[in-house]
Amino acid sequence: MTTLAPGSGPALGRFNPGRRRWHRLLALLLGSAVFVVDTFTDVTGAIAVLYVVVLLIASDTLSRRGLILLAATCAGLAAAAFLAMHGLEPDVSAAVRFGISLAAIAITAALLLRDQASKRSLVAANAALARSEKRYRSIFEQAPVALWEQDYTELRAMLTTLRQQGVQDLAAHARAHPAFARDCIRRIRTVHANDATAELLRLSSSSEALGPLERFLPADDPALLAVLTAVAEGSSQFEGRGKLVAADGQVLTVLLGIAFPDDADEFGRVVVATVDVTQREQIQQTQLAAQAELARASRAATVGALSASIAHEINQPLGAVVMNAQTCLRWLGKDPPDVQAAVRAAERTVRDGRRAAEIVQRTRGQLVRDQRNDEAIDLRALIEETIALLETELSTHAATVVTQFAPSVPPIRADRVALQQVLINLMTNGLHAMADAGTARELTVSIDGPAGPAAPDAEVRVSIRDRGKGIPDDVQARLFEPFFTTKRGGMGMGLAICRSTIETYGGRLTARSHEQGGAVFEFALPADTAEES
């Protein structure tokens, strides 16, 4: 029997050199014994089939090439024994036994080669998996973003049970069971966190973040219900804004990104990314407060400037009106009355009254019309920009904006800043209207324009619908009156200024209650047909 070729390959790693030598020695002895019995005894059975055992014993110590060589050697030994015993003209039974032996050796060798290939693939896959896990761990640990691995197994099982019991509206269930949110938080456990998480939560090490999440997550955070809904509905991910409580008690505003696995068995390690935006939120709140204060001051200054200008210029014509009215009365008081003189005095009164109206209109034009910077405006882009400006306001009110734009909307011509202020006022009023409504806080902003090329008298209509309590009948008639307000601390100038601004550009602003609840504010502006052509 030939010497076995030394193998190399992943399978050999399972044996130490001493054990490998013993396996090869045993295979050598067994192969020799089979050859001796098959060649020098009168046993009539298919003794050569036992070479299969030799292949099995030596297979784990040989490479692919070595296994093929061993199989060929066994087949050669079987052939040599067959020729030695039966010559070139054997009987049929001996030839059949010889064929069975060769087939057994060939089949066994093929199966062992396939097994080796499978083992090599498995070892390569495991090595690739180990490298991938190492890369993942390296990225996880070194990422500047706070990353958590959390166990959602108990939470998912609880939500699944609730669904099976018929609970479909988690928000209603949470309102009916005040302890529900806290119970859910207790079922979420942190199993791993990186150093950025420890820094975010003001912890000395990431190991302090492990355990129940309730230490760091307030139960009244609106984002919690959204996360629970995403888990219950089988969503693949969640993105939103939430709150965390650091170890020093500071409440942090964070952006959340959660990737949920497709396999329910993998909810033991859900990756959660958090980005601290607390400082940005504080800056935005400061900016919004400054903008609101500036807007109030601007409105007050506008009213003051308008009043001062009108008072200064209208004093003379009003004095003339009074004087002519007194003259008219004096002529009528004569005996007999001088009707013609009284008529002339009354005509002068009318003339001076019209002059006063023209002064008011001109002053208003100086404050509103002449200072604007008109341009062609794409209302769709302007509304998207306005929604982005109100991001913090929307988050504070836990509200969303749904846009419904017509496929083709012609531009309009107006002052961008003034028109955006109208949109901000109307959308902010909608958010305030939904603050105590207890319904879905959703603003719907729609744009409707003419289909096809815009005619000279075409209009673009913008409507903003809230889900509040609507407009009471006793308020509807006075809604746009200056200084009329239903808000505590309000000036009552916002809607009046909005209507005045829209009318300045040749449009109109209306308000009504929606038949399905809430209020709808709608303004229409002339389409800029010159820009389209």
Coordinates of N, CA and C in Angstrom, one line a residue, residues 160-238:
T160 N -48.1 41.5 21.3 CA -48.8 40.5 20.5 C -50.0 39.9 21.3
T161 N -49.8 39.7 22.6 CA -50.9 39.2 23.4 C -52.1 40.2 23.4
L162 N -51.8 41.5 23.5 CA -52.8 42.5 23.5 C -53.6 42.5 22.2
R163 N -52.8 42.3 21.1 CA -53.5 42.3 19.8 C -54.4 41.1 19.7
Q164 N -54.0 40.0 20.2 CA -54.8 38.8 20.1 C -56.0 38.9 21.0
Q165 N -56.0 39.8 22.0 CA -57.1 40.1 22.9 C -58.0 41.1 22.3
G166 N -57.7 41.6 21.1 CA -58.6 42.6 20.4 C -58.2 44.0 20.6
V167 N -57.1 44.3 21.2 CA -56.6 45.7 21.4 C -56.0 46.2 20.1
Q168 N -56.6 47.1 19.4 CA -56.0 47.6 18.1 C -55.5 49.0 18.3
D169 N -56.2 49.8 19.1 CA -55.8 51.2 19.3 C -55.0 51.3 20.6
L170 N -53.6 51.4 20.5 CA -52.8 51.4 21.6 C -52.9 52.8 22.4
A171 N -53.2 53.8 21.6 CA -53.4 55.2 22.2 C -54.6 55.2 23.2
A172 N -55.7 54.6 22.7 CA -56.9 54.5 23.6 C -56.6 53.6 24.8
H173 N -55.9 52.5 24.5 CA -55.6 51.6 25.6 C -54.7 52.3 26.7
A174 N -53.7 53.1 26.2 CA -52.8 53.8 27.1 C -53.6 54.8 27.9
R175 N -54.6 55.5 27.3 CA -55.4 56.5 28.1 C -56.2 55.8 29.1
A176 N -56.7 54.6 28.8 CA -57.6 53.9 29.7 C -56.8 53.2 30.8
H177 N -55.5 52.9 30.6 CA -54.7 52.3 31.6 C -53.4 53.1 31.8
P178 N -53.4 54.0 32.8 CA -52.3 54.9 33.0 C -51.0 54.2 33.2
A179 N -51.0 53.0 33.8 CA -49.7 52.3 34.1 C -49.2 51.6 32.9
F180 N -49.9 51.6 31.8 CA -49.5 50.8 30.6 C -48.1 51.3 30.1
A181 N -47.9 52.6 29.9 CA -46.6 53.0 29.4 C -45.4 52.6 30.2
R182 N -45.6 52.8 31.6 CA -44.5 52.4 32.5 C -44.2 50.9 32.4
D183 N -45.3 50.1 32.3 CA -45.1 48.7 32.2 C -44.4 48.3 31.0
C184 N -44.7 49.0 29.9 CA -44.0 48.7 28.6 C -42.5 49.0 28.8
I185 N -42.2 50.1 29.4 CA -40.8 50.5 29.5 C -40.0 49.5 30.3
R186 N -40.6 49.0 31.4 CA -39.9 48.0 32.2 C -39.6 46.7 31.4
R187 N -40.2 46.5 30.3 CA -40.0 45.2 29.6 C -38.9 45.4 28.5
I188 N -38.3 46.6 28.4 CA -37.2 46.9 27.5 C -35.9 46.9 28.3
R189 N -35.0 46.1 27.9 CA -33.7 46.1 28.6 C -32.6 46.4 27.6
T190 N -31.6 47.1 28.1 CA -30.4 47.4 27.3 C -29.4 46.3 27.6
V191 N -28.9 45.7 26.5 CA -28.0 44.6 26.7 C -26.6 45.0 26.3
H192 N -26.4 46.1 25.5 CA -25.1 46.6 25.2 C -25.2 48.0 24.7
A193 N -24.2 48.8 25.0 CA -24.2 50.2 24.6 C -22.7 50.6 24.4
N194 N -22.5 51.6 23.5 CA -21.1 52.1 23.3 C -20.8 53.2 24.2
D195 N -19.6 53.7 24.0 CA -19.1 54.8 24.9 C -19.8 56.1 24.6
A196 N -20.3 56.3 23.4 CA -21.0 57.5 23.1 C -22.3 57.6 23.9
T197 N -22.9 56.4 24.2 CA -24.1 56.4 25.0 C -23.8 56.8 26.4
A198 N -22.7 56.3 26.9 CA -22.3 56.7 28.3 C -22.1 58.2 28.4
E199 N -21.5 58.8 27.4 CA -21.3 60.2 27.3 C -22.6 61.0 27.2
L200 N -23.5 60.5 26.4 CA -24.8 61.1 26.3 C -25.6 61.1 27.6
L201 N -25.5 60.0 28.3 CA -26.3 59.9 29.5 C -25.6 60.3 30.8
R202 N -24.4 60.9 30.6 CA -23.5 61.4 31.7 C -23.2 60.2 32.7
L203 N -22.8 59.1 32.1 CA -22.4 57.9 32.9 C -20.9 57.8 32.8
S204 N -20.3 57.1 33.8 CA -18.9 56.9 33.9 C -18.4 55.8 32.9
S205 N -19.3 54.8 32.6 CA -18.9 53.8 31.7 C -20.2 53.3 31.0
S206 N -20.0 52.6 29.9 CA -21.2 52.1 29.1 C -21.9 51.0 29.9
S207 N -21.2 50.3 30.7 CA -21.8 49.2 31.5 C -23.0 49.7 32.4
E208 N -22.9 51.0 32.8 CA -23.9 51.5 33.7 C -25.2 51.7 32.9
A209 N -25.2 51.7 31.6 CA -26.4 51.9 30.8 C -27.2 50.6 30.7
L210 N -26.6 49.4 31.0 CA -27.2 48.1 30.8 C -28.3 47.9 31.9
G211 N -29.3 47.2 31.5 CA -30.5 46.9 32.4 C -31.7 47.6 31.9
P212 N -32.7 47.7 32.8 CA -34.0 48.3 32.4 C -33.9 49.7 31.8
L213 N -34.7 50.0 30.8 CA -34.6 51.3 30.2 C -35.3 52.4 31.0
E214 N -36.2 52.0 31.9 CA -37.0 52.9 32.6 C -36.3 54.0 33.3
R215 N -35.0 53.8 33.6 CA -34.2 54.8 34.3 C -33.9 56.0 33.4
F216 N -34.0 55.8 32.1 CA -33.6 56.9 31.2 C -34.7 57.3 30.3
L217 N -35.9 56.7 30.4 CA -36.9 57.0 29.4 C -38.2 57.5 30.2
P218 N -38.6 58.8 30.1 CA -39.8 59.2 30.8 C -41.1 58.6 30.2
A219 N -42.0 58.2 31.0 CA -43.2 57.5 30.6 C -44.1 58.4 29.8
D220 N -44.0 59.7 30.0 CA -44.9 60.6 29.3 C -44.4 61.1 28.0
D221 N -43.3 60.5 27.5 CA -42.8 60.9 26.2 C -43.7 60.4 25.1
P222 N -44.2 61.4 24.2 CA -45.1 61.0 23.1 C -44.5 60.0 22.2
A223 N -43.1 60.0 22.1 CA -42.5 59.1 21.1 C -42.6 57.6 21.5
L224 N -42.8 57.4 22.8 CA -43.0 56.0 23.3 C -44.2 55.3 22.6
L225 N -45.3 56.0 22.6 CA -46.5 55.3 22.0 C -46.2 55.1 20.5
A226 N -45.5 56.0 19.8 CA -45.2 55.7 18.4 C -44.3 54.5 18.2
V227 N -43.3 54.3 19.1 CA -42.5 53.1 19.1 C -43.3 51.9 19.3
L228 N -44.1 51.9 20.3 CA -45.0 50.7 20.6 C -45.9 50.4 19.4
T229 N -46.4 51.4 18.8 CA -47.2 51.1 17.6 C -46.4 50.5 16.5
A230 N -45.2 51.0 16.3 CA -44.3 50.4 15.3 C -44.0 48.9 15.5
V231 N -43.8 48.6 16.8 CA -43.5 47.2 17.2 C -44.7 46.4 16.9
A232 N -45.9 46.9 17.4 CA -47.1 46.1 17.3 C -47.5 45.8 15.8
E233 N -47.2 46.8 15.0 CA -47.6 46.7 13.6 C -46.6 46.0 12.7
G234 N -45.5 45.6 13.3 CA -44.4 44.9 12.5 C -43.6 45.8 11.6
S235 N -43.5 47.1 11.9 CA -42.7 48.0 11.1 C -41.2 47.6 11.1
S236 N -40.5 47.9 10.0 CA -39.1 47.5 9.9 C -38.2 48.6 10.6
Q237 N -38.7 49.8 10.8 CA -37.9 50.8 11.4 C -38.8 51.9 12.0
F238 N -38.2 52.7 12.8 CA -38.8 53.9 13.4 C -37.9 55.0 13.4

